C-alpha cells in the first residue's frame, strides 16, 4: 500500500508499504496522527546549569502548541512508533528544537536535543537533513549535544557508536541519558564513552540521604572520569540534592530547582538556587 502525505512547510512523507496493523492504528488514532503529520507541536526548553549557578545550556522537549491540541509527549512518540511514523516524528522534533534554539538562544549556549537510534537506520543519510538545517541557520555545530532518548532500549551498541561518530564528525557532541537506571547501564556508558553522562533522576532524588545511591553515583563519576565524560545530574528538585552534587564535584545540573521547561528562556539567563 503506497501512502503519500504532505505535512506543514511542504514536507512530504512517502511510504512504500504500510501494514494492516499500522493502518488500523492510524485510523483509530487519527487525531494524534494528524498532530504528527501537521507537526502541530513546539519545543520547550529546560535550563541546564553549572554549579556556579550559571545557565550553560537547555534541553529541548516536545510540547503541544500553546493553543493547540493536547497530548502527552511519551504517548505521541509511542503511537508514532506503532504507526510507523517514529522516524518522521523524531526528525521533525529535532528540527523544531534546532529552529527554536536558533531564534531564542545566543551562540555558546549548549542545546541538548534527543534522538531515537532506531529512527536513524543509516546515519550518513538520515542525519543529512539535520546537519543541513544547522548549516542553513548558521548555527555553530559545537553548540549541539545530541542525546539518546530515555525511552529507547539500547540493544545495538555498534549502531549507536556509528551514530555517535557521525555527530562527532560534524563537530557536535553526544550524551547518554538516564545512566544508572533502565537501559542506560554503566556498562553501556563505558563502551560508548559519551561526552556527557546524564545521571538518572532516580539516583539523584534524595541522594543526600541515601548511602547506597551515593556509592553508585561515585562509581559512575569515577568511570566517566576515565574517558573525560562530563557529569550532569538530572531531576534536581531539592536544595540538599543540589548541594550534595555540587560538593561531590559534578559538572552540571538540571531539574525543577533550576527551572521547569518553558517556551522561552529567562530574559537574563540568570539562575538563583
mmCIF file with all atom_site columns, C-alpha atoms in Angstrom, residues 179-180 199-200 202-204 207 210-224 231 233 245 248 250:
data_model
loop_
_atom_site.group_PDB
_atom_site.id
_atom_site.type_symbol
_atom_site.label_atom_id
_atom_site.label_alt_id
_atom_site.label_comp_id
_atom_site.label_asym_id
_atom_site.label_entity_id
_atom_site.label_seq_id
_atom_site.pdbx_PDB_ins_code
_atom_site.Cartn_x
_atom_site.Cartn_y
_atom_site.Cartn_z
_atom_site.occupancy
_atom_site.B_iso_or_equiv
_atom_site.pdbx_formal_charge
_atom_site.auth_seq_id
_atom_site.auth_comp_id
_atom_site.auth_asym_id
_atom_site.auth_atom_id
_atom_site.pdbx_PDB_model_num
ATOM 1  C CA . UNK A 1 179 ? 22.703 6.475  33.298 1.00 0.00 ? 179 UNK A CA 1
ATOM 2  C CA . UNK A 1 180 ? 22.298 4.211  36.289 1.00 0.00 ? 180 UNK A CA 1
ATOM 3  C CA . UNK A 1 199 ? 22.764 10.555 35.823 1.00 0.00 ? 199 UNK A CA 1
ATOM 4  C CA . UNK A 1 200 ? 19.193 9.322  36.207 1.00 0.00 ? 200 UNK A CA 1
ATOM 5  C CA . UNK A 1 202 ? 16.050 8.074  40.428 1.00 0.00 ? 202 UNK A CA 1
ATOM 6  C CA . UNK A 1 203 ? 19.618 8.183  41.745 1.00 0.00 ? 203 UNK A CA 1
ATOM 7  C CA . UNK A 1 204 ? 19.602 11.937 42.337 1.00 0.00 ? 204 UNK A CA 1
ATOM 8  C CA . UNK A 1 207 ? 20.827 11.269 47.173 1.00 0.00 ? 207 UNK A CA 1
ATOM 9  C CA . UNK A 1 210 ? 20.982 7.581  50.767 1.00 0.00 ? 210 UNK A CA 1
ATOM 10 C CA . UNK A 1 211 ? 24.463 5.991  51.109 1.00 0.00 ? 211 UNK A CA 1
ATOM 11 C CA . UNK A 1 212 ? 23.645 3.325  48.501 1.00 0.00 ? 212 UNK A CA 1
ATOM 12 C CA . UNK A 1 213 ? 22.790 5.953  45.884 1.00 0.00 ? 213 UNK A CA 1
ATOM 13 C CA . UNK A 1 214 ? 25.874 7.911  46.840 1.00 0.00 ? 214 UNK A CA 1
ATOM 14 C CA . UNK A 1 215 ? 28.105 4.907  46.149 1.00 0.00 ? 215 UNK A CA 1
ATOM 15 C CA . UNK A 1 216 ? 26.512 4.291  42.740 1.00 0.00 ? 216 UNK A CA 1
ATOM 16 C CA . UNK A 1 217 ? 26.890 7.964  41.833 1.00 0.00 ? 217 UNK A CA 1
ATOM 17 C CA . UNK A 1 218 ? 30.551 7.952  42.843 1.00 0.00 ? 218 UNK A CA 1
ATOM 18 C CA . UNK A 1 219 ? 31.166 4.793  40.803 1.00 0.00 ? 219 UNK A CA 1
ATOM 19 C CA . UNK A 1 220 ? 29.605 6.441  37.739 1.00 0.00 ? 220 UNK A CA 1
ATOM 20 C CA . UNK A 1 221 ? 31.678 9.570  38.276 1.00 0.00 ? 221 UNK A CA 1
ATOM 21 C CA . UNK A 1 222 ? 34.899 7.582  38.580 1.00 0.00 ? 222 UNK A CA 1
ATOM 22 C CA . UNK A 1 223 ? 34.188 5.652  35.386 1.00 0.00 ? 223 UNK A CA 1
ATOM 23 C CA . UNK A 1 224 ? 33.197 8.776  33.448 1.00 0.00 ? 224 UNK A CA 1
ATOM 24 C CA . UNK A 1 231 ? 28.599 14.594 34.645 1.00 0.00 ? 231 UNK A CA 1
ATOM 25 C CA . UNK A 1 233 ? 22.694 15.343 37.491 1.00 0.00 ? 233 UNK A CA 1
ATOM 26 C CA . UNK A 1 245 ? 26.055 17.123 43.763 1.00 0.00 ? 245 UNK A CA 1
ATOM 27 C CA . UNK A 1 248 ? 30.787 15.889 45.016 1.00 0.00 ? 248 UNK A CA 1
ATOM 28 C CA . UNK A 1 250 ? 29.648 17.205 39.336 1.00 0.00 ? 250 UNK A CA 1
#
